[in-house]
C-alpha positions as a Python dict, from the first residue, in 0.01 Angstrom:
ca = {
    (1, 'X'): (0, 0, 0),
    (2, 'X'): (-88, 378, -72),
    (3, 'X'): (-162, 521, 309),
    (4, 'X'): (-242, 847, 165),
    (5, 'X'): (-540, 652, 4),
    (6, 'X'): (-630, 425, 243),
    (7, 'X'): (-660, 765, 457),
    (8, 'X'): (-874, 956, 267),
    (9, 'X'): (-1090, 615, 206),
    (10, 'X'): (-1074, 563, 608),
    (11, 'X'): (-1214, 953, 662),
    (12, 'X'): (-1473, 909, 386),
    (13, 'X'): (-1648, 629, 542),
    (14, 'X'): (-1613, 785, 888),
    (15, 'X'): (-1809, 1100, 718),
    (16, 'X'): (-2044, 853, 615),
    (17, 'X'): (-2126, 698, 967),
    (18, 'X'): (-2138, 1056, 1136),
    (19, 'X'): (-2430, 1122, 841),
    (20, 'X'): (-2573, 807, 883),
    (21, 'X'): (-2609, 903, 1296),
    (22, 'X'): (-2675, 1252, 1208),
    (23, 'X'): (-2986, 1157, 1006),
    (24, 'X'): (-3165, 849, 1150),
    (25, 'X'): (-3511, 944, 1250),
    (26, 'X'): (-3521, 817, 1650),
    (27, 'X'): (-3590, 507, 1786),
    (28, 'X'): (-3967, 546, 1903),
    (29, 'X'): (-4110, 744, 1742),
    (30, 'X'): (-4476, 760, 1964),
    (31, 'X'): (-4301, 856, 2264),
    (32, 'X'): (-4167, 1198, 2284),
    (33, 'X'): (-3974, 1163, 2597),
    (34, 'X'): (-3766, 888, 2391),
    (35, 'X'): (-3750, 1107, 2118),
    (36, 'X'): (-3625, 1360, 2303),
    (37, 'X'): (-3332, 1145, 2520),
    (38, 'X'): (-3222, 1000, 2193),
    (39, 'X'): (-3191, 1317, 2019),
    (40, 'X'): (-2943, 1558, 2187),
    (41, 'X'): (-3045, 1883, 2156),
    (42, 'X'): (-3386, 1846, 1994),
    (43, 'X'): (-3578, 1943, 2333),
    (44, 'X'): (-3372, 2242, 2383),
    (45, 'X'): (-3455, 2344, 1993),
    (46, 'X'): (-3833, 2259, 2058),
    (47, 'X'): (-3814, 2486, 2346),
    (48, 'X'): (-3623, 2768, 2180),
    (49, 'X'): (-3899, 2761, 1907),
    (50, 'X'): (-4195, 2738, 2145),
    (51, 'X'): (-4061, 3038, 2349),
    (52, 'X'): (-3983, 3258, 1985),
    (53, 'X'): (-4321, 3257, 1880),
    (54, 'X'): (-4556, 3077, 2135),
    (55, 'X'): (-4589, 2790, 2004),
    (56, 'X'): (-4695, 2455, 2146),
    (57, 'X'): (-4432, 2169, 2175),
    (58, 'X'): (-4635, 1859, 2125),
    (59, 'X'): (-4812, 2012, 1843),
    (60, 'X'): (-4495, 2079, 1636),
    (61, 'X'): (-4374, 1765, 1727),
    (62, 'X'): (-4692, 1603, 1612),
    (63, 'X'): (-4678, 1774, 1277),
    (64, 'X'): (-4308, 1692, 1263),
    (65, 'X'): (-4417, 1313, 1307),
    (66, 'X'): (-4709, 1362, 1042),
    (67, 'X'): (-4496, 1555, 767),
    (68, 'X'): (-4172, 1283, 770),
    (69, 'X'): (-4172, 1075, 1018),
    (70, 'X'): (-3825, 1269, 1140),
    (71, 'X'): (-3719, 1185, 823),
    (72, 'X'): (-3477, 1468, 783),
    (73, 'X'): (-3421, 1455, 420),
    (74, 'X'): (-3770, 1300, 353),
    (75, 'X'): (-3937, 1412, 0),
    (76, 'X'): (-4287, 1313, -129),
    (77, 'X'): (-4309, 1013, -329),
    (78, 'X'): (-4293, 1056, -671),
    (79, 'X'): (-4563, 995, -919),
    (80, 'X'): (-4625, 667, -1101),
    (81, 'X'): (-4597, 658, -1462),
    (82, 'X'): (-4845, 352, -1585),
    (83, 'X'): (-4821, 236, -1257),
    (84, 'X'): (-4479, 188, -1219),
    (85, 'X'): (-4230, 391, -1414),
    (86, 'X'): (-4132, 657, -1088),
    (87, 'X'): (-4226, 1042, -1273),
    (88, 'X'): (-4207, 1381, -1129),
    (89, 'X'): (-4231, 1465, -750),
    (90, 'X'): (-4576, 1676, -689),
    (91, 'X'): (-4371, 1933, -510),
    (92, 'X'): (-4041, 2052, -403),
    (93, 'X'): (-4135, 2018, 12),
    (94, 'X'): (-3815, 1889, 183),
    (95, 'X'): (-3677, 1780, 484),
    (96, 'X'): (-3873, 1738, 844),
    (97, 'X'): (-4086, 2008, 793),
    (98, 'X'): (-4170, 1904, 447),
    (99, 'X'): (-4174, 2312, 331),
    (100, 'X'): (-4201, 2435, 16),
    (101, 'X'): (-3912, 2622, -146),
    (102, 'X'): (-4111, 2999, -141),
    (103, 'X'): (-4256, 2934, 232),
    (104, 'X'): (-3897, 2859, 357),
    (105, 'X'): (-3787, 3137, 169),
    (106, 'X'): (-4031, 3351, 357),
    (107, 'X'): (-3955, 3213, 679),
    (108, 'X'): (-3546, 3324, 606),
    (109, 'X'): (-3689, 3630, 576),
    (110, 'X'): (-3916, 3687, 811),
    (111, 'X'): (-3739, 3505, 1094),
    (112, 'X'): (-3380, 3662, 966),
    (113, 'X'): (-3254, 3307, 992),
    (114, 'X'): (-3091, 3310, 624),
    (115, 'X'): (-2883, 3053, 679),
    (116, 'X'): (-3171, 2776, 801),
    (117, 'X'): (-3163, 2422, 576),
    (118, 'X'): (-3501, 2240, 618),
    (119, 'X'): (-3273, 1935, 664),
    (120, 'X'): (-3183, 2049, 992),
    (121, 'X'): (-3375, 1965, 1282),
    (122, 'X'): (-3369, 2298, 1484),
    (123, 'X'): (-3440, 2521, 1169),
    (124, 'X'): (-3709, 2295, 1061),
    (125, 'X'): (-3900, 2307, 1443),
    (126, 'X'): (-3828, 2674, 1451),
    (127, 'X'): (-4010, 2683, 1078),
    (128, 'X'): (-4330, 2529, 1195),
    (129, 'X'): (-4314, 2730, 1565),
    (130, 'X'): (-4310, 3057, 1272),
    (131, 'X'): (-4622, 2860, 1042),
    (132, 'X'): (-4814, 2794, 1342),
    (133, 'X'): (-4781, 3189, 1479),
    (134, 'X'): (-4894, 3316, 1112),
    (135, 'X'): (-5207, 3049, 1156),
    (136, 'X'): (-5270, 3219, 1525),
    (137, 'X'): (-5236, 3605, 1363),
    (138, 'X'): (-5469, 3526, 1058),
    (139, 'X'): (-5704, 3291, 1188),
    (140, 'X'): (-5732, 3269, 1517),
    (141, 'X'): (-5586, 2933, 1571),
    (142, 'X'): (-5451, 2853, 1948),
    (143, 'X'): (-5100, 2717, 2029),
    (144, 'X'): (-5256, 2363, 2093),
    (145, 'X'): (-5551, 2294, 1832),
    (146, 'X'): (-5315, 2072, 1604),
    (147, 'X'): (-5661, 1984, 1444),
    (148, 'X'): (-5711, 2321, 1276),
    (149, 'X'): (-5301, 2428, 1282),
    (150, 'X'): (-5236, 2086, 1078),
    (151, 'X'): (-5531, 2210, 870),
    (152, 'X'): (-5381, 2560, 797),
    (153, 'X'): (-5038, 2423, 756),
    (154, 'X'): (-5147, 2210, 505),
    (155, 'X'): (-5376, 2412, 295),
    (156, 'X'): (-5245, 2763, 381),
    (157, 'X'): (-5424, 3012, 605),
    (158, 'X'): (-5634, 3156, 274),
    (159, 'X'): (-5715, 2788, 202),
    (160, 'X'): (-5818, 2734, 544),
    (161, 'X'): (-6010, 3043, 594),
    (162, 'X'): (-6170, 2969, 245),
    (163, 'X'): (-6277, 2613, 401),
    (164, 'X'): (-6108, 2412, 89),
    (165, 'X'): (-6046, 2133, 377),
    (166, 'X'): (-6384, 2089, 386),
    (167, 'X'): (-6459, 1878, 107),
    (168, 'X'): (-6122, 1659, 152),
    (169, 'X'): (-6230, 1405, 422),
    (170, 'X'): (-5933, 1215, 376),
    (171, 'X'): (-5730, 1522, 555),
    (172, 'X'): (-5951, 1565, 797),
    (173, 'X'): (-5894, 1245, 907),
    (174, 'X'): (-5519, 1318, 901),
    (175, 'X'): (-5510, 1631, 1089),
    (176, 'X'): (-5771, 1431, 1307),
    (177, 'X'): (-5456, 1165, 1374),
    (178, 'X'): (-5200, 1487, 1443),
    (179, 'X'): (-5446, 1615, 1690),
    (180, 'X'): (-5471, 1318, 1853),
    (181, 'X'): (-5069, 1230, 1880),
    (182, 'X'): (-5015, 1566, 1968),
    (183, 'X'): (-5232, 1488, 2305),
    (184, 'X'): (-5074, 1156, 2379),
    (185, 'X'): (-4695, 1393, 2325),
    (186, 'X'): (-4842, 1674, 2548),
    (187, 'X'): (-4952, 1378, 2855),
    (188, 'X'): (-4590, 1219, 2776),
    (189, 'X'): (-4419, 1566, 2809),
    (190, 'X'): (-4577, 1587, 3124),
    (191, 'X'): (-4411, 1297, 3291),
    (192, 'X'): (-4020, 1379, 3152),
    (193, 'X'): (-4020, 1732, 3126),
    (194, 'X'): (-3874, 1864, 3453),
    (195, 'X'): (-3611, 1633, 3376),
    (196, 'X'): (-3558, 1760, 3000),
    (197, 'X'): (-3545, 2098, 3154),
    (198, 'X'): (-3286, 2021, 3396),
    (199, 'X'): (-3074, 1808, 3156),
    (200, 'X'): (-3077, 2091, 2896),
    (201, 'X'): (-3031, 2389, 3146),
    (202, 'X'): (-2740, 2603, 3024),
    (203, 'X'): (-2487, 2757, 3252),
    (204, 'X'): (-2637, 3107, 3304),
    (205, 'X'): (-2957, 2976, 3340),
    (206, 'X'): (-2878, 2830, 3711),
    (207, 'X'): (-2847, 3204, 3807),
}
């Protein structure tokens, strides 16, 4: 028997099971709370990303939810060729956030976080914590209306101001359902998050 290969075989599919744990969208996904105490370390990035630019942490969870499920390499389905030869994606969003190549690009910039992969759940939060402070500055948006943020981060804040949601019921209707899971998150977060606070309170922050 070759150990040397049954090694390298053995570390493989342990780097495969890691992945596997790394990427799994949670549990429940319609309670928050759960979401949270299954994730490690997604409250304390939610929280991070709330404080940086006054953002709201149900909402950004609710667009989270909306964009990919939690899906963290999640892509949209490709088009159908006769109905069922798989063609050409209709963009190039990616990962939990589901941003375009330029907007992420922008957000490196404008955030300084060059290293950030959309794949990754606390870049990805911080992302939409950034979208949903550009929506506020041009448009007037508060931290909680998921309604008209889900609109804005969907169209774009000239597409939004422009009022080219108005004539697509269909995403109405969608940013109708964020707005509306984004208040059952918000009474959740209520009930757990003294808890979350205390579970994720770092060393200096007892003094």
């Amino acid at each position: 028997m070759n150990f040397s290969r049954v090694s390298r075989l053995g570390f493989s599919l342990a780097l495969i099971v890691i992945a596997g744990c790394t990427t799994a969208p949670p549990s429940d996904l319609d309670n928050i709370c759960a979401i949270f105490d299954e994730k490690k370390g997604w409250y304390k990035s939610a929280k991070k990303s709330a404080k940086r630019w006054d953002a709201d942490i149900p909402t950004m969870m609710a667009i989270v939810h909306q964009e990919s499920k939690f899906e963290a390499k999640a892509k949209p389905p490709r088009k159908k060729i006769l109905g069922f030869i798989p063609g050409f994606r209709p963009s190039n969003a990616y990962g939990y956030s589901q941003a375009l190549t330029g907007t992420w690009e922008r957000y490196k910039r404008d955030a300084g976080a060059y290293g950030a992969d959309r794949d990754e759940f606390d870049d990805a939060i911080d992302f939409i914590g950034w979208y949903n402070k550009l929506s506020y500055k041009e448009n007037g948006v508060s931290a909680t209306d998921a309604r008209a943020l889900y609109l804005n981060y969907h169209e774009g804040q000239g597409g939004y101001a422009r009022g080219t949601y108005k004539s697509k019921s269909w995403l109405v209707g969608v940013a109708n359902k964020v707005h509306a899971r984004a208040g059952r998150y918000r009474t959740q977060l209520q009930g757990c998050k003294s808890r979350l606070d205390a579970a994720n309170k770092g060393w200096f922050d007892w003094f």
